Amino acid sequence: MPKPFPIPDWVRHTNVYEVNLRQYSQEGTIQAFMPALPRLRAMGVETLWFMPITPIARQHMKGTMGSYYACASYKGVDPEFGTKADFRELVKTAHEMGFKVIIDWVANHTGWGHEWTIQHPDWYEKDPATGDFKRASGMDDIIELDFYNADMRAAMIEAMQWWVMEFDIDGFRCDLAAWVEYFFWQEARPALEKIKPLFWLGEFDELENPEYMGVFDACYSWKWMHRTREFYQHRYPLFELESLLERYQQVNRGSSMQIWFTSNHDENSWNGTEFEKYGDMARGLAVFSATWSGIPLVYTGQEAPNHKRLAFFDKDPVEWTGQYYLEKFYKELLQLHSQHPALRAGDPDTLPIRLHTSADDKLYAFLRKKGESEVLVILHFSDEYELSFSILDTRLEGTFTELFSSQSKNWSEEREGRIMGWGYYVYLK
């Protein structure tokens, strides 16, 4: 759909690293995270997304520390993470190093005991059975806001403006964006854009909530995440993925963008690590996430790699060893995405072109082009130990260099290849 708001140009080549402050270090603070900035920058990270750092509600809290997503105020930093001065220093330092910084914004609900429950109880939905605040569906530590209340909407927007003006953040990852009435986002974005251009990432899938892309720059790819898990665990035919990718292609012809990932805070804690969900296919899906049309996301600890589910409401830090075994892997992918013109996101001219192979029931090969620049990606979606194949599509021609091995290949002269089970190649022209 037409975009009424200009997307900041940097968004089209960015990637996102989700920071789980509580579990990033033993201390779990902003100051303890700061020393990681140089390493993450060297790894190719462009945008840092911080899970909520707002004060956490203690009333009806879950676990020993409560939920990031049950706030007690929309302004301020929870003492668990540090101070406002700490966050201001972090954003300033990150900007100086070339990062962009976005924060999680939880508009749909607050925690019990939020300051508005005392100051403005009429800003909340009420449970007709009890007359008390309405609990969010299936989550008894949070309560629903009433977005038909104009005063509440104005206060929410003013709080978002406060974060931009106070800390100079670069955008928002909006939690459960499609659970919030669309008209709120229609009010919020132009009010915020008066301060500076921002990146708006919504937690929804355009295939389910297409109207929300009238406000947001990028959205989630939930359907892809669920389908790929089912594909791996139940050994579905490749057609199941092909048909879904064509649906994403359709919306992307209108300049839409998705964020692609194998893990995030919800998935890791509740559904399992990428290794639990995808097994040997996990790295191939990470390659897909960085080379398909859109924005790649890496979650805290994936570069280690982290093999455990991180507790959500209790202290459970990543078990860093000082060795980052997948750091080079992610660096190659993140830098490629941020630097290669053919991987520009939200650009209908660079959309993937599916290539015909001799093994289309097992291989998904695609080409992305921008002028003379081309990226060829070959993904093996089966466990066949060593698959011999040919690329039959005549749209592929010329000499390419493989990203991970640095080996050159002239596809005009040699159209055959071999690939291991669940393997991948990324060739650059």
XYZ file of C-alpha atoms in Angstrom:
429
model
C 0.000 0.000 0.000
C 1.189 3.607 -0.485
C 3.404 4.891 2.312
C 2.171 8.243 3.682
C 5.320 8.576 5.780
C 8.862 8.676 4.353
C 10.987 5.738 5.486
C 14.449 6.882 6.678
C 16.920 5.762 4.032
C 19.201 4.094 6.596
C 16.423 1.635 7.413
C 16.733 0.000 3.986
C 20.199 -1.368 4.734
C 19.974 -1.771 8.477
C 19.953 -4.901 10.602
C 18.685 -5.236 14.164
C 20.305 -6.749 17.260
C 17.797 -7.293 20.069
C 19.305 -6.544 23.483
C 17.939 -8.427 26.489
C 19.605 -6.302 29.175
C 18.481 -8.442 32.111
C 20.146 -11.546 30.687
C 22.990 -9.962 28.717
C 25.338 -9.883 31.710
C 25.528 -10.978 35.334
C 24.824 -7.371 36.348
C 22.024 -6.934 33.814
C 22.568 -3.191 33.620
C 23.103 -0.530 30.977
C 26.611 0.141 32.245
C 27.495 -3.565 32.114
C 26.289 -3.721 28.515
C 28.352 -0.716 27.352
C 31.645 -2.641 26.898
C 29.904 -4.881 24.334
C 29.342 -1.983 21.926
C 32.709 -2.198 20.107
C 32.350 -5.962 19.590
C 28.811 -5.658 18.261
C 29.808 -2.834 15.950
C 32.711 -4.901 14.621
C 30.230 -7.744 14.065
C 28.320 -5.492 11.693
C 25.370 -4.582 13.904
C 23.647 -1.405 12.708
C 20.596 -0.971 14.971
C 20.287 -1.863 18.654
C 16.773 -2.690 19.865
C 16.424 -2.571 23.630
C 13.642 -4.525 25.256
C 11.632 -2.250 27.603
C 13.713 -0.426 30.193
C 10.769 1.453 31.724
C 9.949 0.928 35.438
C 8.540 -2.550 36.046
C 5.270 -2.980 37.951
C 5.590 -5.027 41.153
C 1.905 -5.612 41.831
C 0.867 -9.082 40.561
C 4.336 -9.447 39.062
C 5.485 -12.766 37.687
C 8.606 -14.555 38.919
C 11.158 -12.863 41.122
C 11.798 -9.851 38.891
C 8.613 -9.213 36.938
C 8.032 -8.633 33.262
C 9.720 -6.054 31.072
C 6.340 -5.746 29.376
C 4.357 -4.788 32.508
C 5.414 -1.194 33.063
C 4.670 1.018 36.057
C 5.349 4.247 34.143
C 5.964 5.175 30.527
C 8.712 7.560 31.559
C 11.911 6.634 33.334
C 14.353 3.746 33.641
C 13.865 0.862 36.035
C 16.600 0.768 38.718
C 17.252 -2.846 37.674
C 18.832 -1.458 34.515
C 20.328 1.803 35.769
C 19.445 5.464 35.482
C 18.304 7.938 32.881
C 21.853 9.288 32.800
C 23.122 5.781 32.014
C 20.761 5.394 29.074
C 21.530 8.874 27.794
C 25.238 7.998 27.846
C 24.553 4.712 26.077
C 22.607 6.322 23.229
C 25.188 9.073 22.807
C 28.055 6.562 22.717
C 26.174 4.274 20.346
C 25.476 7.158 17.974
C 29.128 8.163 17.992
C 30.024 4.604 16.982
C 27.522 4.581 14.109
C 24.661 2.635 15.694
C 20.995 3.530 15.600
C 19.000 2.869 18.783
C 15.336 1.871 19.040
C 13.348 0.949 22.129
C 10.443 -1.375 22.765
C 7.146 0.477 23.141
C 4.351 -1.426 24.918
C 1.235 0.549 24.091
C -1.453 -2.106 24.457
C -1.265 -2.536 28.219
C 0.492 -1.623 31.456
C 1.224 -3.474 34.643
C -1.038 -3.328 37.679
C -0.129 -0.348 39.826
C 0.968 1.793 36.868
C 0.815 5.450 37.853
C -2.167 5.939 35.531
C -4.231 3.387 37.498
C -4.123 5.861 40.370
C -4.147 9.167 38.494
C -6.490 8.219 35.636
C -8.314 4.932 36.271
C -10.804 5.876 33.552
C -8.032 5.434 30.966
C -8.346 1.648 31.315
C -10.842 -0.891 30.075
C -12.941 -2.431 32.823
C -13.946 -6.037 33.411
C -17.780 -6.051 33.459
C -17.787 -9.088 35.760
C -15.607 -7.556 38.464
C -15.693 -3.822 37.783
C -11.909 -3.880 38.103
C -9.314 -3.282 35.413
C -9.513 -5.685 32.488
C -6.710 -8.240 32.458
C -5.001 -8.899 29.168
C -5.959 -12.173 27.531
C -4.054 -15.014 29.186
C -1.698 -12.633 31.041
C -2.849 -11.721 34.520
C 0.056 -9.381 35.313
C -1.039 -6.769 32.749
C -4.187 -4.691 32.180
C -5.716 -3.209 29.032
C -5.766 0.486 28.124
C -8.792 2.160 26.534
C -7.676 3.664 23.243
C -11.047 5.294 22.714
C -10.061 7.713 25.485
C -8.536 10.750 23.736
C -6.778 11.973 26.882
C -5.012 8.637 27.302
C -3.892 8.641 23.676
C -2.509 12.166 24.050
C -0.602 11.197 27.198
C 0.798 8.101 25.482
C 2.023 10.147 22.524
C 3.555 12.720 24.852
C 5.454 9.927 26.620
C 6.801 8.647 23.293
C 7.885 12.178 22.388
C 9.661 12.394 25.748
C 11.896 9.434 24.847
C 12.852 10.984 21.526
C 13.557 14.422 22.948
C 15.172 13.243 26.177
C 17.424 10.535 24.728
C 17.486 11.097 20.948
C 16.412 7.529 20.148
C 15.899 6.593 16.491
C 12.648 4.681 16.586
C 10.343 2.175 18.215
C 9.704 -1.541 18.067
C 6.000 -1.537 18.873
C 4.867 -4.519 20.919
C 1.633 -6.238 19.833
C 1.061 -3.349 17.425
C -2.056 -4.862 15.854
C -3.677 -5.299 19.277
C -3.731 -1.506 19.470
C -6.403 0.387 17.521
C -4.989 1.543 14.205
C -6.162 5.111 14.699
C -3.741 5.498 17.615
C -0.743 4.837 15.398
C -2.202 7.197 12.810
C -2.126 9.913 15.473
C 1.196 8.941 17.024
C 3.445 8.775 13.990
C 2.900 12.291 12.582
C 3.223 13.730 16.093
C 6.581 12.004 16.549
C 7.801 12.735 13.020
C 7.684 16.463 13.835
C 10.711 15.850 16.076
C 12.818 13.685 13.735
C 12.402 10.875 11.187
C 12.070 7.574 13.041
C 12.101 3.847 12.302
C 8.755 2.201 13.091
C 8.881 -1.593 13.476
C 5.578 -3.268 14.298
C 5.034 -6.651 15.911
C 2.461 -7.988 13.469
C 2.489 -9.865 10.177
C 1.282 -7.939 7.134
C -0.323 -11.086 5.766
C -2.687 -10.921 8.761
C -2.931 -7.161 9.380
C -2.188 -5.413 6.071
C -3.762 -2.090 7.035
C -1.128 -1.463 9.726
C 1.545 -1.091 7.054
C -0.053 2.260 6.315
C 1.840 3.500 9.384
C 4.742 1.115 10.005
C 7.983 0.858 8.006
C 8.517 -2.840 8.680
C 6.697 -5.679 10.381
C 7.256 -9.223 11.604
C 7.176 -12.417 9.568
C 5.311 -14.635 12.022
C 3.808 -16.869 9.366
C 7.241 -17.639 7.944
C 8.633 -18.378 11.403
C 5.830 -20.834 12.191
C 5.832 -22.446 8.748
C 9.592 -23.072 8.725
C 9.407 -24.738 12.128
C 6.621 -27.012 10.928
C 8.527 -27.654 7.708
C 11.631 -28.847 9.558
C 9.941 -30.806 12.303
C 7.339 -32.529 10.110
C 9.396 -32.654 6.890
C 6.766 -30.891 4.850
C 7.310 -30.558 1.085
C 9.207 -27.471 -0.056
C 6.025 -26.244 -1.725
C 4.790 -25.219 1.736
C 7.568 -22.629 1.919
C 7.400 -21.602 -1.731
C 3.733 -20.685 -1.604
C 4.202 -18.588 1.521
C 7.208 -16.743 0.082
C 5.138 -15.840 -2.963
C 2.571 -14.206 -0.650
C 5.337 -12.132 0.931
C 6.594 -11.277 -2.557
C 3.163 -9.927 -3.445
C 3.071 -7.435 -0.562
C 6.730 -6.514 -1.076
C 5.970 -5.438 -4.625
C 4.270 -2.540 -2.862
C 7.518 -1.638 -1.036
C 6.718 -3.435 2.222
C 9.445 -4.801 4.482
C 9.511 -7.674 6.946
C 11.995 -8.423 9.688
C 13.337 -11.998 9.468
C 14.719 -14.006 12.383
C 15.352 -17.442 13.820
C 15.038 -16.270 17.439
C 13.848 -13.392 19.600
C 12.908 -12.931 23.243
C 9.462 -14.529 22.938
C 10.591 -17.434 20.803
C 13.655 -18.249 22.865
C 11.894 -18.185 26.230
C 8.587 -19.817 25.328
C 9.115 -21.959 22.224
C 12.789 -22.852 22.316
C 16.118 -21.820 20.877
C 16.682 -21.782 17.129
C 18.430 -25.145 17.539
C 15.415 -26.682 19.258
C 13.059 -25.377 16.583
C 15.109 -25.753 13.417
C 17.968 -28.108 14.215
C 20.445 -28.319 11.321
C 18.351 -25.886 9.277
C 18.973 -22.986 11.690
C 22.046 -21.566 9.965
C 20.484 -21.809 6.526
C 17.506 -19.837 7.814
C 19.882 -17.205 9.218
C 21.373 -16.903 5.715
C 17.866 -16.529 4.335
C 17.064 -13.825 6.914
C 20.024 -11.723 5.804
C 19.599 -12.143 2.062
C 15.852 -12.218 1.397
C 14.060 -8.918 0.930
C 13.747 -7.201 4.314
C 15.692 -6.704 7.542
C 17.620 -9.390 9.465
C 17.333 -9.676 13.245
C 19.831 -11.278 15.651
C 18.859 -11.902 19.270
C 21.098 -11.611 22.316
C 23.515 -14.533 22.481
C 22.949 -16.037 19.039
C 26.531 -15.264 18.092
C 27.860 -17.267 21.093
C 25.782 -19.376 20.273
C 23.370 -19.540 23.194
C 21.862 -23.026 23.525
C 19.433 -22.427 26.389
C 16.032 -20.894 26.870
C 16.464 -17.696 28.872
C 14.062 -17.244 31.777
C 11.678 -14.352 31.259
C 10.762 -13.270 34.800
C 13.931 -14.294 36.665
C 17.661 -13.759 36.425
C 19.166 -16.187 33.904
C 22.085 -14.637 32.023
C 23.563 -15.852 28.760
C 26.500 -18.162 29.475
C 29.137 -16.213 27.581
C 32.474 -18.046 27.364
C 34.546 -15.326 25.713
C 34.426 -17.338 22.478
C 31.908 -16.188 19.899
C 31.764 -19.161 17.569
C 29.154 -17.719 15.208
C 30.383 -14.133 15.311
C 32.238 -14.389 11.986
C 29.220 -16.083 10.388
C 26.908 -13.261 11.459
C 29.477 -10.602 10.611
C 29.686 -11.815 7.018
C 25.908 -11.764 6.691
C 25.224 -8.487 8.477
C 27.906 -6.567 6.643
C 26.779 -8.009 3.324
C 23.216 -6.881 3.974
C 24.246 -3.368 4.997
C 26.698 -2.837 2.144
C 25.388 -4.668 -0.926
C 23.096 -2.574 -3.183
C 21.138 -5.643 -4.333
C 20.040 -6.328 -0.742
C 18.328 -2.972 -0.279
C 15.070 -3.563 1.620
C 11.679 -2.236 0.585
C 12.859 -1.781 -2.997
C 10.676 -3.568 -5.585
C 13.614 -3.445 -8.023
C 15.686 -5.786 -5.838
C 13.055 -8.428 -5.042
C 14.317 -12.031 -5.148
C 14.029 -13.922 -8.443
C 13.470 -17.668 -7.990
C 15.820 -19.674 -10.205
C 14.942 -23.034 -11.735
C 17.264 -25.902 -10.720
C 17.473 -29.637 -11.337
C 16.300 -30.219 -7.744
C 13.504 -27.723 -7.153
C 11.902 -30.093 -4.650
C 14.931 -29.689 -2.356
C 16.681 -26.460 -3.380
C 15.509 -22.875 -3.196
C 17.812 -20.728 -5.323
C 17.207 -17.033 -5.831
C 18.926 -14.041 -7.366
C 18.821 -10.413 -6.261
C 20.030 -7.682 -8.586
C 20.683 -3.955 -8.556
C 22.355 -2.711 -11.711
C 25.488 -4.778 -12.251
C 25.497 -6.021 -8.655
C 24.025 -9.464 -8.024
C 23.665 -11.875 -5.106
C 22.927 -15.558 -5.715
C 21.639 -17.602 -2.747
C 21.253 -21.379 -2.810
C 19.512 -23.019 0.147
C 19.259 -26.786 0.580
C 16.023 -27.556 2.395
C 16.589 -31.273 2.938
C 18.874 -33.587 4.873
C 20.144 -35.408 1.778
C 23.823 -35.798 2.636
C 25.375 -34.452 -0.567
C 23.077 -33.266 -3.321
C 24.301 -32.823 -6.882
C 22.404 -30.142 -8.779
C 22.416 -27.881 -11.811
C 21.048 -24.373 -12.129
C 19.037 -24.496 -15.325
C 17.844 -20.904 -15.314
C 19.527 -18.823 -18.036
C 19.063 -15.615 -16.044
C 22.132 -16.651 -14.050
C 25.369 -15.904 -15.861
C 28.863 -14.656 -15.124
C 31.507 -15.165 -12.460
C 30.611 -15.011 -8.762
C 32.604 -15.372 -5.533
C 31.170 -17.382 -2.648
C 30.860 -15.316 0.551
C 32.054 -17.880 3.092
C 34.679 -19.812 1.114
C 35.897 -17.022 -1.235
C 35.854 -19.531 -4.094
C 35.021 -18.226 -7.571
C 32.685 -19.897 -10.031
C 31.695 -18.987 -13.586
C 28.068 -20.018 -13.776
C 27.960 -19.359 -17.523
C 30.406 -22.206 -18.063
C 29.805 -24.486 -15.073
C 26.198 -24.785 -13.959
C 26.626 -27.844 -11.732
C 27.366 -27.992 -8.039
C 27.163 -30.055 -4.865
C 25.678 -29.023 -1.531
C 25.508 -30.723 1.860
C 22.276 -31.449 3.731
C 20.697 -28.207 5.021
C 23.615 -26.373 3.379
C 23.791 -22.898 1.849
C 25.823 -20.837 -0.586
C 25.925 -17.077 -1.033
C 27.597 -15.985 -4.269
C 28.453 -12.367 -5.096
C 28.902 -10.997 -8.597
